[in-house]
Coordinates of N, CA and C and ligand atoms in Angstrom, one line a residue:
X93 N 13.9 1.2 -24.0 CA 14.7 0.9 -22.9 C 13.9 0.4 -21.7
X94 N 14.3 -0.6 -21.2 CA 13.7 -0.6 -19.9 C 14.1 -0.5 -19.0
X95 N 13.5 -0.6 -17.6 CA 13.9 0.1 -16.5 C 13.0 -0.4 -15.1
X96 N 13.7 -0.6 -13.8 CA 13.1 -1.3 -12.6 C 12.1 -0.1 -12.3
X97 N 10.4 -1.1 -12.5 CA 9.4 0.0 -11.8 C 9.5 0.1 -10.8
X98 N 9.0 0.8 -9.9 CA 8.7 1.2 -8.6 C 7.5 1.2 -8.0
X99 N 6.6 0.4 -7.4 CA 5.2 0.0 -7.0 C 5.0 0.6 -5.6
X100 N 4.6 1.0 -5.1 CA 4.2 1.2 -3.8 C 3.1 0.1 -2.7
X101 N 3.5 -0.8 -1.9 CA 2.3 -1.4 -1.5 C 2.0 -0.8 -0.4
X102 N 1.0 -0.5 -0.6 CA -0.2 0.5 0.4 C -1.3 0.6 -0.3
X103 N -2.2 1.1 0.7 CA -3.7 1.8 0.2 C -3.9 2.9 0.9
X104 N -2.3 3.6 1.7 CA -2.6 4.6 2.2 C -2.5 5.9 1.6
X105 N -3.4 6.6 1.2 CA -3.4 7.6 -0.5 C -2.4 8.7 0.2
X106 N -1.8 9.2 1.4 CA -1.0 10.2 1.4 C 0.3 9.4 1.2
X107 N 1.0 8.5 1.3 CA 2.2 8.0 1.1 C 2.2 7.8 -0.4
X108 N 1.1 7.5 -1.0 CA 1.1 7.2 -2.0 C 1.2 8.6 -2.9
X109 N 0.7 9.7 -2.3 CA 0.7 11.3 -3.1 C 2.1 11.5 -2.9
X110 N 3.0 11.4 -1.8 CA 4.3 11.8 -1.6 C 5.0 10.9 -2.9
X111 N 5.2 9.9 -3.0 CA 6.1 9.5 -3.8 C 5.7 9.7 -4.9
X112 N 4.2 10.0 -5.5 CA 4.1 10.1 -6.9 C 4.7 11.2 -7.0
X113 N 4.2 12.5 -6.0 CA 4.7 13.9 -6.2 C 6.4 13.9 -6.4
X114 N 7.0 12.8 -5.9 CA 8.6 12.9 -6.6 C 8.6 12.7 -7.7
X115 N 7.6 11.9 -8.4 CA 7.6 11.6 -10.1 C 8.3 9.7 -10.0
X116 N 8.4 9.7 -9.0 CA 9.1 7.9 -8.9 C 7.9 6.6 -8.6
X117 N 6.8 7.0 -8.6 CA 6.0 6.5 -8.6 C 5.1 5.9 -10.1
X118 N 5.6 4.3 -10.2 CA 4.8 3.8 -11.7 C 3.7 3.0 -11.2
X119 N 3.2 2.3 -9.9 CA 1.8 1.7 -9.9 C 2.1 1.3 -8.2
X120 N 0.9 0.9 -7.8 CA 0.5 0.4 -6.4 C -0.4 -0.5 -6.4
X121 N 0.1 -1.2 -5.1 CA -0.3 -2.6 -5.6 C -1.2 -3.1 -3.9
X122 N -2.1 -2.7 -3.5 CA -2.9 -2.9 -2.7 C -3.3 -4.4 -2.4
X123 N -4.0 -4.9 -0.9 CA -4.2 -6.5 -0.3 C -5.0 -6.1 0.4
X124 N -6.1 -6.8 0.7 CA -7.0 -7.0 2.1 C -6.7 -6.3 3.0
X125 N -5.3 -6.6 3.5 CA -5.0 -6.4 4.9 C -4.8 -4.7 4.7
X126 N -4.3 -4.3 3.8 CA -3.8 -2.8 3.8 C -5.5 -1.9 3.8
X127 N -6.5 -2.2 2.6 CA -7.3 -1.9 2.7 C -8.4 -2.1 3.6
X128 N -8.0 -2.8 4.8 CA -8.7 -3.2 6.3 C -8.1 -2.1 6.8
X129 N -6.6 -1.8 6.7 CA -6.5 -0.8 7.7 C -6.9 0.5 7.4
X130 N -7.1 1.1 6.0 CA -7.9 2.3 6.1 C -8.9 2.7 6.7
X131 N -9.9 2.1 6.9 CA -10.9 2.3 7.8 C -11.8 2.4 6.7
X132 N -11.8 3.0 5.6 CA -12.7 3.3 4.6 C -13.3 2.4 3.2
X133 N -14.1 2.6 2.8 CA -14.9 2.2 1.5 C -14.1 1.9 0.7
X134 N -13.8 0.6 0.3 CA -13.1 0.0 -1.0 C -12.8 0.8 -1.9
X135 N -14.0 1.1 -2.6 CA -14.3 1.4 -4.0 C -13.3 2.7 -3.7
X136 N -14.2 3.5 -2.5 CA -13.6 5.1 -2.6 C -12.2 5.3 -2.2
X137 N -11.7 4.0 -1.7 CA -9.8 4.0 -1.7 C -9.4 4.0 -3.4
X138 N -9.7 2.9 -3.5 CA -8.9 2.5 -4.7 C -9.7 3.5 -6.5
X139 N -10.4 3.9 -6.0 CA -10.8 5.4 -6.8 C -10.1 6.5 -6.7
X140 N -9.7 6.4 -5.4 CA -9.1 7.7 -5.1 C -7.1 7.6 -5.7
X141 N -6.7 5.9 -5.1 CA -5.6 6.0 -5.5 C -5.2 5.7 -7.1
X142 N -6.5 5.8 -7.6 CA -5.8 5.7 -9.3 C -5.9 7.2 -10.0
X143 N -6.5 8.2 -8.9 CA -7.0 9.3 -9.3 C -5.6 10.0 -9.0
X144 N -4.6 9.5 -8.2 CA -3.1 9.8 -8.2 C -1.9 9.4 -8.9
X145 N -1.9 7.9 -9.2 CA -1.3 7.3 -10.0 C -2.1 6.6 -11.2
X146 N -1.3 7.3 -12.4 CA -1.5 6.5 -13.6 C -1.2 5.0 -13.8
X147 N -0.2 4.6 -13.0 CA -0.2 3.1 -13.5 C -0.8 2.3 -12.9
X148 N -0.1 1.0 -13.1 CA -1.3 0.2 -12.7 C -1.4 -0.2 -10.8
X149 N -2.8 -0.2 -10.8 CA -2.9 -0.3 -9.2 C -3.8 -1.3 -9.1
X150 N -3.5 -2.0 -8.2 CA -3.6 -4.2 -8.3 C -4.7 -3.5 -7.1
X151 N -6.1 -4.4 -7.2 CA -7.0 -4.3 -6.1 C -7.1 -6.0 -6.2
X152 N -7.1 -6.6 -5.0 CA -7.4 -7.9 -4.6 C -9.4 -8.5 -4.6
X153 N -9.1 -9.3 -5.6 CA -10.7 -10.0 -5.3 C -10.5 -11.2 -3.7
X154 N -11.6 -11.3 -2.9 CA -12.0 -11.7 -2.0 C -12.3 -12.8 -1.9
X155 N -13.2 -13.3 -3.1 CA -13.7 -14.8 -3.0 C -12.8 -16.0 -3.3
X156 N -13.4 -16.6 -3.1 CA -12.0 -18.1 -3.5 C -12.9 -19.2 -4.4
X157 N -13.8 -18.3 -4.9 CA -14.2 -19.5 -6.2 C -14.2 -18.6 -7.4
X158 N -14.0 -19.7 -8.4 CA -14.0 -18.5 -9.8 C -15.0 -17.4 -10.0
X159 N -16.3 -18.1 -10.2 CA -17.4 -16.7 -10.4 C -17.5 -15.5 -9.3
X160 N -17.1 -16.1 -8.3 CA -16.9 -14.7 -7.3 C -15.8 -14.0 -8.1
X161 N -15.0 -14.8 -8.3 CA -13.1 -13.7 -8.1 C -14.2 -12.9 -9.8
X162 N -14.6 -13.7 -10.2 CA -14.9 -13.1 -12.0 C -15.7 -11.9 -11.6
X163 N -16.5 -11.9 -11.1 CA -17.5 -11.0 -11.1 C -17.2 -9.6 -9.8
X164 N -16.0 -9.9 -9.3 CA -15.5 -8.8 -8.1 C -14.6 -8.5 -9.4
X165 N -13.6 -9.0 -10.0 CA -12.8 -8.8 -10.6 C -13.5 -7.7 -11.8
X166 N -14.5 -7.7 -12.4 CA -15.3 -6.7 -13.9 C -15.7 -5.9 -12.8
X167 N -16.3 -5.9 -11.4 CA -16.3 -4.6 -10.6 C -15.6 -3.8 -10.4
X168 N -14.2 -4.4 -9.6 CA -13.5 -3.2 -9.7 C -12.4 -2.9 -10.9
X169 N -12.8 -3.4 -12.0 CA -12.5 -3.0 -13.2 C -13.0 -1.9 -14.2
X170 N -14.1 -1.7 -13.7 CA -15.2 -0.5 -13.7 C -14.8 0.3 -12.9
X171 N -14.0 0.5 -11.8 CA -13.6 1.8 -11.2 C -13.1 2.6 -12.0
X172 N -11.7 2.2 -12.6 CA -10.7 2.9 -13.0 C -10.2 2.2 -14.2
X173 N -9.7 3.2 -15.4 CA -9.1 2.2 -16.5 C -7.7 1.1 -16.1
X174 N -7.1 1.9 -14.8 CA -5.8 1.5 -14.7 C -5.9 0.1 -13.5
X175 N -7.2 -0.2 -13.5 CA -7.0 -1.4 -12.3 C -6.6 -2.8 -12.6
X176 N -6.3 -3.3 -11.9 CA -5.4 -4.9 -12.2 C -6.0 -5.3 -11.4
X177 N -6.9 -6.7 -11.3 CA -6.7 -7.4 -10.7 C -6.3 -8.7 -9.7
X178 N -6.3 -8.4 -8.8 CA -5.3 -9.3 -8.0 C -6.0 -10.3 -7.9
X179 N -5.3 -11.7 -7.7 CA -6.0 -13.0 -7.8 C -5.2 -14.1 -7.2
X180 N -6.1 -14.8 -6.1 CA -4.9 -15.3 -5.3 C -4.1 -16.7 -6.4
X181 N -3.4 -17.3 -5.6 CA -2.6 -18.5 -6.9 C -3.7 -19.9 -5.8
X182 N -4.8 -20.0 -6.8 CA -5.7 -21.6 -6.1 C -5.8 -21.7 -7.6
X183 N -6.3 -23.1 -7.6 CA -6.8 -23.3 -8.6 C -8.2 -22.3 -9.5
X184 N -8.9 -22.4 -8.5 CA -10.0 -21.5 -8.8 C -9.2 -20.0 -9.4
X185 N -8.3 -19.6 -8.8 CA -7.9 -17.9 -9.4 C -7.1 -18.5 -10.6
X186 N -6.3 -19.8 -10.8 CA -5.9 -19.6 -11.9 C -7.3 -19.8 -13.1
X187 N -8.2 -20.6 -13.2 CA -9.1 -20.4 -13.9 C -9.8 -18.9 -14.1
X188 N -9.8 -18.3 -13.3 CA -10.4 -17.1 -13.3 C -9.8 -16.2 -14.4
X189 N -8.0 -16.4 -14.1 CA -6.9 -15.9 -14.8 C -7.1 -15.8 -16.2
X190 N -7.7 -17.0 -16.7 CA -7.9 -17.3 -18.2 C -9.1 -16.7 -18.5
X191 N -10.0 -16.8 -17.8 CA -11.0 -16.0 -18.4 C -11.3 -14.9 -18.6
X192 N -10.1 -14.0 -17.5 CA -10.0 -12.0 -17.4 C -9.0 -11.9 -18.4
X193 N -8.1 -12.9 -18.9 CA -7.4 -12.7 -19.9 C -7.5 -12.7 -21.2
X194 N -8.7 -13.5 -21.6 CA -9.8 -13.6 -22.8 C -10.4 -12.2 -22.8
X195 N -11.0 -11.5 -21.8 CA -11.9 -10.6 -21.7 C -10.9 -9.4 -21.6
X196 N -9.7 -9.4 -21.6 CA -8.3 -8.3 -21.6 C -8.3 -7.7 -20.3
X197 N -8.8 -8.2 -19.4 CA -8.5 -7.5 -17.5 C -7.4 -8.1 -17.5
X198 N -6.4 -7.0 -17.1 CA -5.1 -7.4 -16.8 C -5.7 -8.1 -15.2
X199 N -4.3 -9.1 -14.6 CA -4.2 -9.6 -13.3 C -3.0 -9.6 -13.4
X200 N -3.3 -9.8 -11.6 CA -1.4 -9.7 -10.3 C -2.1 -11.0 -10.2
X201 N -1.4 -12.1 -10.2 CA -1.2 -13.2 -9.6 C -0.5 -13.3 -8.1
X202 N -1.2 -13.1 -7.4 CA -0.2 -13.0 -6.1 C -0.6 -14.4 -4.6
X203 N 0.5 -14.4 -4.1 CA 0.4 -15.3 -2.7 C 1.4 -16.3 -4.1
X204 N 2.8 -15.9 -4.8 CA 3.4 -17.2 -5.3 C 4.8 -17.6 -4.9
X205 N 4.6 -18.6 -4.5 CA 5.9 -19.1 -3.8 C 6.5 -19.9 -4.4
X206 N 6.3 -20.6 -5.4 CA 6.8 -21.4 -6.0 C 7.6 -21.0 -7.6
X207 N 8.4 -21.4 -8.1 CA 8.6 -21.7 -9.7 C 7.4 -22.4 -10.2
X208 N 6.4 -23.3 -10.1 CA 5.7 -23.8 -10.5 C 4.5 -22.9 -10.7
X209 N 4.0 -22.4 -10.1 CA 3.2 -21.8 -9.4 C 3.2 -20.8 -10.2
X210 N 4.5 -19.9 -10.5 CA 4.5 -18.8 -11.5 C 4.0 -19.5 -12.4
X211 N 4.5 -20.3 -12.7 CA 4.6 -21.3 -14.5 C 2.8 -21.3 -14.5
X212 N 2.4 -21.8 -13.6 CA 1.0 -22.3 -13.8 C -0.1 -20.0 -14.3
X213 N 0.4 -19.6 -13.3 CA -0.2 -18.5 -13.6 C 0.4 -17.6 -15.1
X214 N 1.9 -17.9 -15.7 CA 2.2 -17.7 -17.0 C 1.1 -17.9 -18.2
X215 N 0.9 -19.7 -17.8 CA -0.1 -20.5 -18.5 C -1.2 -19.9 -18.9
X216 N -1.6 -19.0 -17.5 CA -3.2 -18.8 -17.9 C -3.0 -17.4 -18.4
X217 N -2.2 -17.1 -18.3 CA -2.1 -15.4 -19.2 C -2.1 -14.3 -18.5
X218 N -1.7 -14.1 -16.9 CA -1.7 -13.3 -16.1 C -0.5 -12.5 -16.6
X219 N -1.1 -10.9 -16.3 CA 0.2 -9.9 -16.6 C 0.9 -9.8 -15.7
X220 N 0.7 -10.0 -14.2 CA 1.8 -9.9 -13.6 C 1.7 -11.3 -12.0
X221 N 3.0 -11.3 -12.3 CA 3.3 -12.7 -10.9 C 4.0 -12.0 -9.7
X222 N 2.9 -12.6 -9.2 CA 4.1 -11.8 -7.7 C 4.5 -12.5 -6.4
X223 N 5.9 -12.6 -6.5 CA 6.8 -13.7 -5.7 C 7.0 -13.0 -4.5
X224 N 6.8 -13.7 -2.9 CA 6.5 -12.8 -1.9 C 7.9 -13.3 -1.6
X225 N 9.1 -12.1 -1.6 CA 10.4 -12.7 -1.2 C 10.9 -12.5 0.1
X226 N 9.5 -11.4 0.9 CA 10.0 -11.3 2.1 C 9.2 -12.1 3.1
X227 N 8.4 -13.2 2.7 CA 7.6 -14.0 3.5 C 8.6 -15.2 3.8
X228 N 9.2 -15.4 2.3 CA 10.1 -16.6 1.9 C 11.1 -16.5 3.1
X229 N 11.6 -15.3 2.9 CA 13.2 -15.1 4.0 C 12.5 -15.3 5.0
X230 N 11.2 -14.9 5.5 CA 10.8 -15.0 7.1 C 11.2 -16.3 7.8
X231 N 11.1 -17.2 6.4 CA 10.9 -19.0 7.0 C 12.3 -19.9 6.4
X232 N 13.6 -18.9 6.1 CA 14.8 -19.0 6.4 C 14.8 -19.8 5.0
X233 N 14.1 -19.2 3.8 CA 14.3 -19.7 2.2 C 14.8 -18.2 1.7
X234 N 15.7 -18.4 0.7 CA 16.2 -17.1 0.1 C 14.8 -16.9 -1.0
X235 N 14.0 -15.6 -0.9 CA 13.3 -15.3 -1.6 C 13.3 -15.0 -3.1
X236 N 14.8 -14.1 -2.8 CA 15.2 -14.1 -4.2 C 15.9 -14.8 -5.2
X237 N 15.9 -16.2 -4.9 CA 16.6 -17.6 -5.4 C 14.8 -17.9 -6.0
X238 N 13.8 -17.8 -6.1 CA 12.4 -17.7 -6.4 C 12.4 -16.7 -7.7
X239 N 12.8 -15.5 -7.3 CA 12.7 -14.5 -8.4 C 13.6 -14.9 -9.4
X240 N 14.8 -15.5 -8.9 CA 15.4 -15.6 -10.5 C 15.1 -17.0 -11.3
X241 N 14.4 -17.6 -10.2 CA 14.0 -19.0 -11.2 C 13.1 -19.1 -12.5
X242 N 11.7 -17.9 -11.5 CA 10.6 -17.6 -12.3 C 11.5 -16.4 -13.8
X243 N 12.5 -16.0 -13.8 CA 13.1 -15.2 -14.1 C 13.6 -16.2 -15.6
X244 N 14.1 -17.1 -14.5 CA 15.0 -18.2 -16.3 C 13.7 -18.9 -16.8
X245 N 12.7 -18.9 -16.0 CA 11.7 -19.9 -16.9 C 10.9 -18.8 -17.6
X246 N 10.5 -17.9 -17.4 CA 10.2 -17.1 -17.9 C 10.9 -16.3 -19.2
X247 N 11.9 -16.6 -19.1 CA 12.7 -16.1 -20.5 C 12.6 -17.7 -21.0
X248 N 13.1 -18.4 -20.8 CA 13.0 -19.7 -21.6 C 11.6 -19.9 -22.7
X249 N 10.6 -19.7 -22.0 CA 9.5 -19.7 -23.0 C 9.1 -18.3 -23.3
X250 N 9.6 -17.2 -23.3 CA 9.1 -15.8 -23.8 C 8.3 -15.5 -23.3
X251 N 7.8 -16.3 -21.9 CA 5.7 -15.9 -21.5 C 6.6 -13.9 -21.3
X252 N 5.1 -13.2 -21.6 CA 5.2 -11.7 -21.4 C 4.7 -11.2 -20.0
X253 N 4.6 -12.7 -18.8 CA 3.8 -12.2 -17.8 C 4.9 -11.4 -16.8
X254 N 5.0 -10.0 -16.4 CA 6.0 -9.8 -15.6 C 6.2 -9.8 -14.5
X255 N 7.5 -9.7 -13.8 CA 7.4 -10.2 -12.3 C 7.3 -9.2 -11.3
X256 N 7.0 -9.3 -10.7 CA 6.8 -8.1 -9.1 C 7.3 -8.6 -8.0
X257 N 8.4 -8.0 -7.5 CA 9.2 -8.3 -6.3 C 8.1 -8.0 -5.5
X258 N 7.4 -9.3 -4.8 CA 6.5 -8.4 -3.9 C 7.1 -8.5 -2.0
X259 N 6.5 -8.1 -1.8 CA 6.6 -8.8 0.0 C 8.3 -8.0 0.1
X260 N 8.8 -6.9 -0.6 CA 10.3 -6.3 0.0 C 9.9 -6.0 0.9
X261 N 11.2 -6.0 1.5 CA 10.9 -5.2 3.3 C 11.7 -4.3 3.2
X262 N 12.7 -4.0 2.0 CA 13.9 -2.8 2.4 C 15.0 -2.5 1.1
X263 N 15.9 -2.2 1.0 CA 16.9 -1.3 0.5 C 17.3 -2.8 -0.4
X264 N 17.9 -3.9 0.5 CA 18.7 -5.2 0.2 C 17.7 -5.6 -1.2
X265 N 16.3 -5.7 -0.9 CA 15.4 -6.2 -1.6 C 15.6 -5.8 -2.8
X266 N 15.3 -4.5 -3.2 CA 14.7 -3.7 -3.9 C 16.7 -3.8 -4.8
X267 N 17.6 -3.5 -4.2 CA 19.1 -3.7 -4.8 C 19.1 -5.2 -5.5
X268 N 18.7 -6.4 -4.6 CA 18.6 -7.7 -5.1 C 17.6 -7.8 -7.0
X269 N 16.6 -7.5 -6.4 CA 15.8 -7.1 -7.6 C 16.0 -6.6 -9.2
X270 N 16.3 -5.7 -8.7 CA 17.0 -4.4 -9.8 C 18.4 -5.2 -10.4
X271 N 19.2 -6.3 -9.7 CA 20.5 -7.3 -10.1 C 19.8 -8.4 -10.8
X272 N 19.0 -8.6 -10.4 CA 18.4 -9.8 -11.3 C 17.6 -8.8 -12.1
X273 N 17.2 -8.6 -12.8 CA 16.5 -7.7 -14.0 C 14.9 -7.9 -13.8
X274 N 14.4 -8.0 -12.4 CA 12.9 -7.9 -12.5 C 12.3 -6.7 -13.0
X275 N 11.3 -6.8 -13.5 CA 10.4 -5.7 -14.1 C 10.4 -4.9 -13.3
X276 N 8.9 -5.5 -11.8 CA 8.9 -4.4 -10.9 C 9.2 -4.9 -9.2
X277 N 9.1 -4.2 -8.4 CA 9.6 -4.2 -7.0 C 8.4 -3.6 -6.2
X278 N 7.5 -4.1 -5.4 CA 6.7 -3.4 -4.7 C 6.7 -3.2 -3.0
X279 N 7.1 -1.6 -2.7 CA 7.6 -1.6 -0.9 C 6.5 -1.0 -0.9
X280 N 7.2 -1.1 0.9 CA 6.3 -0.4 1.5 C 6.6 0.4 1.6
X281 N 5.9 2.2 1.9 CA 6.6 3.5 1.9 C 8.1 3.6 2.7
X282 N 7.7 2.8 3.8 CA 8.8 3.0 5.0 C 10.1 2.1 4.0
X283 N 10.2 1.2 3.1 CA 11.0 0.9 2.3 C 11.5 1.5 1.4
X284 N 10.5 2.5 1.1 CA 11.2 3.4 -0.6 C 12.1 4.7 0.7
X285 N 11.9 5.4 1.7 CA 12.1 6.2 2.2 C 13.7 5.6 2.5
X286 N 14.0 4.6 2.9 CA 15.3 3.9 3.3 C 16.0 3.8 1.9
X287 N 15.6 4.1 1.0 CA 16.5 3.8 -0.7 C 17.9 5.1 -0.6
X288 N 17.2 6.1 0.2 CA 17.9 7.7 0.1 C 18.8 7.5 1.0
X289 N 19.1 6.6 2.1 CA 19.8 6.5 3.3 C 21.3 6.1 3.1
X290 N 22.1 7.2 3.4 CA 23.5 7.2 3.3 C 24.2 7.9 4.6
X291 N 24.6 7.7 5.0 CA 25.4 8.1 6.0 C 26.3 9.0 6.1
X292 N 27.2 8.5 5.0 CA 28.2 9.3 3.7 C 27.8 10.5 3.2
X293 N 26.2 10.2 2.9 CA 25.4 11.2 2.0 C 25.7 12.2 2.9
X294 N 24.5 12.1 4.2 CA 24.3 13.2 5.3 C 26.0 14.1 5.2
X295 N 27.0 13.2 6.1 CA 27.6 13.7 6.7 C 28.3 15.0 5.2
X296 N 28.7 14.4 4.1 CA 29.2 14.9 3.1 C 28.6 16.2 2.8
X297 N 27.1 16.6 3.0 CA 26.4 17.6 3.0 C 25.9 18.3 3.8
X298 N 26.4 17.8 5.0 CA 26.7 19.1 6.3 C 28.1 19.9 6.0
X299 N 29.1 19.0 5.6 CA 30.0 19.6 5.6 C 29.9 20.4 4.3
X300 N 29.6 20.3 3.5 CA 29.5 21.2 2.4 C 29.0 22.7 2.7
X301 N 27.7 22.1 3.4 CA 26.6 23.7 3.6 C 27.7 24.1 4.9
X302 N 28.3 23.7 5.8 CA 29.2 24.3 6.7 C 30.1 25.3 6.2
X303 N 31.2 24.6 5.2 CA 32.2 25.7 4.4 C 31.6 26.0 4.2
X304 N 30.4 26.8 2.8 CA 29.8 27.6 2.6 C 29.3 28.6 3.0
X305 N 29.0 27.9 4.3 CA 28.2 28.8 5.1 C 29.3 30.1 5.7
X306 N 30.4 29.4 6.3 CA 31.5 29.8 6.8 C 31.9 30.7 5.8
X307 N 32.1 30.9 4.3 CA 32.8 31.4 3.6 C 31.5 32.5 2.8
X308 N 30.5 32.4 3.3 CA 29.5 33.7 3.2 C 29.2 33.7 1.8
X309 N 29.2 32.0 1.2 CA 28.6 32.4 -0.3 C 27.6 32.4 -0.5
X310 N 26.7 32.8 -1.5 CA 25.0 33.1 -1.9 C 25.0 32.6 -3.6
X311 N 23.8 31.9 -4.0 CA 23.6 31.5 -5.2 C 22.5 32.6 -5.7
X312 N 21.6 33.3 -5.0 CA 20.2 33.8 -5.0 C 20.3 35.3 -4.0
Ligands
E4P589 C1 2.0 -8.0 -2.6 O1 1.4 -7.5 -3.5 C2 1.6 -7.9 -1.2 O2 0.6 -6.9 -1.0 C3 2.7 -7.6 -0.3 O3 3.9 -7.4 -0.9 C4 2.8 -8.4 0.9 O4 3.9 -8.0 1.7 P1 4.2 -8.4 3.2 O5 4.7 -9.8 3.2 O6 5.2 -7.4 3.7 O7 2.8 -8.3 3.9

């Protein structure tokens, strides 16, 4: 059976312990910019976040020519069994693509905006594509008209590369996603915490614990 994973993007390891400790946690998917904000040592983040989560946790290579991204890419592949490499969509990362794919390092294809774009990173054998659907909507393009393109081209030729809702910003996203049958969805904590938000919910479970309370029952 399959089922919509749940990614966390961060590199911040306590949001990342809270939602694994719910059990709802399948991988995390880290960028530059998040691991700029820890303040700390690459290595000793993304060491520490696979020492929490078993699945897979995407660490971004830095360089923009192939033998860099190759040779950062077999580094931090050596951290941890569970690391993915992330690789941006240039020419140079797609060549890279093929060559970590020869050598079985999985890669996130990421920064892809296009249907094309996925197609080209399919090509080279990347395990996962990741379509930024909340960068898209910033610039008044529907993001998720992207995911389901790469979605029909992607079944059309069988490629096995899967998709990652990346760049969600919220509840809509992560609903959008899961309707079109992407694989996985990657928020940010402040996005998975809004999935529980009901109004309905709250109100319906004050009133509950109220009678209860009023009527002096005990389970324990
Ligand atoms: C994807 O893997 C990126 O890290 C991320 O989703 C970017 O999201 P943003 O557009 O909210 O920065």
């Amino acid at each position: 059976m399959s089922f919509v994973k749940f990614f966390l993007d961060t590199a911040n390891v306590e949001e990342i312990r809270k939602v694994a400790e719910m059990g709802l946690l399948d991988g995390v998917t880290t960028n530059p910019s998040h691991a700029a904000k820890t303040g700390r040592p690459f290595k000793e983040v993304v060491t520490e976040i696979c020492g929490i989560c078993s699945g897979p946790v995407s660490a971004e290579s830095i360089s923009t020519d192939t033998e860099g991204m190759l040779a950062e890419a077999r580094e931090v592949c050596s951290w941890a069994p569970n690391v993915v490499v992330k690789i941006p969509l240039i020419p140079e990362g797609i060549k890279a693509v093929r060559i970590l794919a020869e050598e079985g390092i999985k890669t996130n294809v990421t920064l892809c905006f296009s249907p094309t774009q996925a197609l080209l990173a399919a090509k080279a054998g990347a395990t996962y594509i990741s379509p930024f659907v909340g960068r898209l909507d910033d610039i008044s393009t529907t993001g998720m008209d992207l995911v389901r393109e790469i979605a029909q081209i992607y079944d059309n030729y069988a490629y096995d590369t899967e998709i990652i809702v990346a760049s969600a910003r919220g509840p809509q996203h992560v609903r959008e996603a899961a309707l079109t049958g992407a694989d996985i969805v990657t928020m940010p904590y402040d996005a998975f915490t809004k999935l529980f938000n009901h109004p309905l919910t709250e109100v319906g479970l004050e009133k509950f614990l109220a009678d209860w309370n009023a009527a002096g029952l005990q389970i324990l």
